[in-house]
């Protein structure tokens, strides 16, 4: 992924108003992000524990998405699978993230959900740059590039649903 500026991020959001995009918390460490290892930039809102954001390239342009997730606590013995990168996590490591649809459908309250890594580090898990706590990744016959392509494809599928 190419490096992004605060302005790039704020103008990319597809499922919130310009005013909301102007007020949301942007990561302060944009210059330190491992851009070459990211398929999307994802972060949690430090001021709103049930909110997170994701920005990626989709159909040749940037697409930013506001996501909400429940604050339900699960036991450590419970394991869940991220539907984007297929990493398993214990407890709250995977959350159902919901996003308002883009356009009129979103204004009517329609949303789409996806189970994904709660820390939004799917790109780093697939590349082996980050290891999940007590979770893991299944040993696969796919190459790392094929796993990355699958993760990007799963994310694109989720984003397409936001436009439907």
One Martini backbone bead per residue (centre of mass of N, CA, C, O) as a GRO file, in nm:
protein
  164
    1UNK     BB    1   0.099   0.034   0.019
    2UNK     BB    2   0.061   0.352   0.015
    3UNK     BB    3   0.119   0.635   0.147
    4UNK     BB    4  -0.054   0.842   0.384
    5UNK     BB    5  -0.250   1.110   0.450
    6UNK     BB    6  -0.472   1.281   0.620
    7UNK     BB    7  -0.626   1.379   0.369
    8UNK     BB    8  -0.663   1.109   0.232
    9UNK     BB    9  -0.830   0.987   0.458
   10UNK     BB   10  -1.066   1.196   0.494
   11UNK     BB   11  -1.156   1.169   0.172
   12UNK     BB   12  -1.226   0.837   0.167
   13UNK     BB   13  -1.501   0.824   0.289
   14UNK     BB   14  -1.818   0.629   0.229
   15UNK     BB   15  -1.987   0.607   0.540
   16UNK     BB   16  -1.968   0.928   0.583
   17UNK     BB   17  -1.947   1.233   0.660
   18UNK     BB   18  -1.748   1.503   0.631
   19UNK     BB   19  -1.769   1.581   0.929
   20UNK     BB   20  -1.692   1.308   1.048
   21UNK     BB   21  -1.417   1.285   0.900
   22UNK     BB   22  -1.298   1.547   1.035
   23UNK     BB   23  -1.332   1.424   1.349
   24UNK     BB   24  -1.164   1.189   1.330
   25UNK     BB   25  -0.922   0.976   1.436
   26UNK     BB   26  -0.585   0.993   1.359
   27UNK     BB   27  -0.302   0.863   1.320
   28UNK     BB   28   0.020   0.974   1.439
   29UNK     BB   29   0.200   0.725   1.283
   30UNK     BB   30   0.224   0.741   0.963
   31UNK     BB   31   0.541   0.744   0.917
   32UNK     BB   32   0.568   0.441   1.075
   33UNK     BB   33   0.437   0.277   0.877
   34UNK     BB   34   0.425  -0.046   0.705
   35UNK     BB   35   0.336  -0.003   0.394
   36UNK     BB   36   0.456  -0.261   0.243
   37UNK     BB   37   0.272  -0.455   0.459
   38UNK     BB   38   0.003  -0.319   0.354
   39UNK     BB   39  -0.348  -0.344   0.254
   40UNK     BB   40  -0.433  -0.178   0.512
   41UNK     BB   41  -0.558   0.079   0.716
   42UNK     BB   42  -0.588   0.022   1.070
   43UNK     BB   43  -0.799   0.162   1.344
   44UNK     BB   44  -0.857   0.274   1.662
   45UNK     BB   45  -1.055   0.462   1.870
   46UNK     BB   46  -0.955   0.616   2.161
   47UNK     BB   47  -1.251   0.769   2.220
   48UNK     BB   48  -1.397   0.495   2.087
   49UNK     BB   49  -1.422   0.160   2.168
   50UNK     BB   50  -1.647   0.091   1.915
   51UNK     BB   51  -1.428   0.214   1.707
   52UNK     BB   52  -1.326   0.193   1.358
   53UNK     BB   53  -1.077   0.194   1.085
   54UNK     BB   54  -1.057   0.186   0.713
   55UNK     BB   55  -0.796   0.192   0.454
   56UNK     BB   56  -0.816   0.151   0.093
   57UNK     BB   57  -0.784   0.007  -0.212
   58UNK     BB   58  -1.063   0.056  -0.453
   59UNK     BB   59  -1.112   0.070  -0.771
   60UNK     BB   60  -0.857   0.290  -0.791
   61UNK     BB   61  -0.934   0.389  -0.491
   62UNK     BB   62  -1.004   0.529  -0.205
   63UNK     BB   63  -1.133   0.353   0.098
   64UNK     BB   64  -1.330   0.449   0.367
   65UNK     BB   65  -1.418   0.293   0.692
   66UNK     BB   66  -1.660   0.267   0.926
   67UNK     BB   67  -1.652   0.091   1.241
   68UNK     BB   68  -1.830  -0.147   1.441
   69UNK     BB   69  -1.817  -0.290   1.779
   70UNK     BB   70  -1.846  -0.495   2.025
   71UNK     BB   71  -1.792  -0.511   2.397
   72UNK     BB   72  -1.771  -0.807   2.420
   73UNK     BB   73  -1.670  -1.054   2.641
   74UNK     BB   74  -1.453  -1.323   2.614
   75UNK     BB   75  -1.321  -1.606   2.662
   76UNK     BB   76  -1.010  -1.762   2.628
   77UNK     BB   77  -1.134  -2.038   2.507
   78UNK     BB   78  -1.228  -1.873   2.284
   79UNK     BB   79  -1.241  -1.908   1.927
   80UNK     BB   80  -1.152  -1.720   1.629
   81UNK     BB   81  -1.210  -1.629   1.279
   82UNK     BB   82  -1.085  -1.457   1.032
   83UNK     BB   83  -1.229  -1.364   0.716
   84UNK     BB   84  -0.968  -1.245   0.581
   85UNK     BB   85  -0.685  -1.406   0.706
   86UNK     BB   86  -0.728  -1.673   0.885
   87UNK     BB   87  -0.701  -1.599   1.188
   88UNK     BB   88  -0.658  -1.708   1.510
   89UNK     BB   89  -0.833  -1.620   1.820
   90UNK     BB   90  -0.866  -1.534   2.133
   91UNK     BB   91  -1.141  -1.422   2.245
   92UNK     BB   92  -1.123  -1.075   2.130
   93UNK     BB   93  -0.955  -1.106   1.846
   94UNK     BB   94  -1.249  -1.125   1.724
   95UNK     BB   95  -1.481  -0.921   1.535
   96UNK     BB   96  -1.780  -0.777   1.468
   97UNK     BB   97  -1.789  -0.574   1.191
   98UNK     BB   98  -1.966  -0.276   1.122
   99UNK     BB   99  -2.111  -0.114   0.825
  100UNK     BB  100  -2.220   0.129   0.665
  101UNK     BB  101  -2.358   0.201   0.395
  102UNK     BB  102  -2.351   0.350   0.108
  103UNK     BB  103  -2.550   0.603   0.093
  104UNK     BB  104  -2.885   0.558   0.114
  105UNK     BB  105  -2.869   0.288   0.266
  106UNK     BB  106  -2.711   0.406   0.511
  107UNK     BB  107  -2.925   0.627   0.586
  108UNK     BB  108  -3.138   0.380   0.646
  109UNK     BB  109  -2.939   0.159   0.820
  110UNK     BB  110  -2.762  -0.008   0.649
  111UNK     BB  111  -2.555  -0.309   0.685
  112UNK     BB  112  -2.227  -0.460   0.723
  113UNK     BB  113  -2.050  -0.766   0.800
  114UNK     BB  114  -1.731  -0.866   0.970
  115UNK     BB  115  -1.490  -1.093   1.056
  116UNK     BB  116  -1.217  -0.953   1.249
  117UNK     BB  117  -0.946  -0.832   1.353
  118UNK     BB  118  -0.940  -0.620   1.623
  119UNK     BB  119  -0.643  -0.488   1.536
  120UNK     BB  120  -0.613  -0.470   1.214
  121UNK     BB  121  -0.351  -0.698   1.137
  122UNK     BB  122  -0.372  -0.887   0.886
  123UNK     BB  123  -0.121  -0.820   0.712
  124UNK     BB  124   0.085  -0.913   0.937
  125UNK     BB  125  -0.006  -1.206   0.972
  126UNK     BB  126   0.036  -1.308   0.679
  127UNK     BB  127   0.357  -1.211   0.691
  128UNK     BB  128   0.475  -1.269   0.994
  129UNK     BB  129   0.499  -0.983   1.171
  130UNK     BB  130   0.262  -1.112   1.343
  131UNK     BB  131   0.156  -1.265   1.651
  132UNK     BB  132  -0.078  -1.429   1.798
  133UNK     BB  133  -0.230  -1.467   2.093
  134UNK     BB  134  -0.271  -1.804   2.127
  135UNK     BB  135  -0.293  -1.845   1.841
  136UNK     BB  136  -0.316  -1.869   1.477
  137UNK     BB  137  -0.196  -2.034   1.187
  138UNK     BB  138  -0.252  -2.214   0.937
  139UNK     BB  139  -0.126  -2.453   0.755
  140UNK     BB  140  -0.034  -2.393   0.418
  141UNK     BB  141  -0.008  -2.431   0.057
  142UNK     BB  142   0.005  -2.149   0.026
  143UNK     BB  143   0.139  -1.880  -0.052
  144UNK     BB  144   0.190  -1.572   0.057
  145UNK     BB  145   0.077  -1.430  -0.195
  146UNK     BB  146  -0.193  -1.590  -0.194
  147UNK     BB  147  -0.283  -1.496   0.089
  148UNK     BB  148  -0.286  -1.198   0.023
  149UNK     BB  149  -0.490  -1.215  -0.210
  150UNK     BB  150  -0.718  -1.330  -0.037
  151UNK     BB  151  -0.741  -1.096   0.160
  152UNK     BB  152  -0.801  -0.880  -0.053
  153UNK     BB  153  -1.053  -1.024  -0.165
  154UNK     BB  154  -1.217  -1.022   0.100
  155UNK     BB  155  -1.218  -0.714   0.127
  156UNK     BB  156  -1.350  -0.648  -0.148
  157UNK     BB  157  -1.614  -0.796  -0.089
  158UNK     BB  158  -1.698  -0.617   0.144
  159UNK     BB  159  -1.694  -0.344  -0.010
  160UNK     BB  160  -1.907  -0.416  -0.225
  161UNK     BB  161  -2.143  -0.439  -0.016
  162UNK     BB  162  -2.148  -0.127   0.047
  163UNK     BB  163  -2.261  -0.054  -0.258
  164UNK     BB  164  -2.538  -0.234  -0.279
   0.00000   0.00000   0.00000
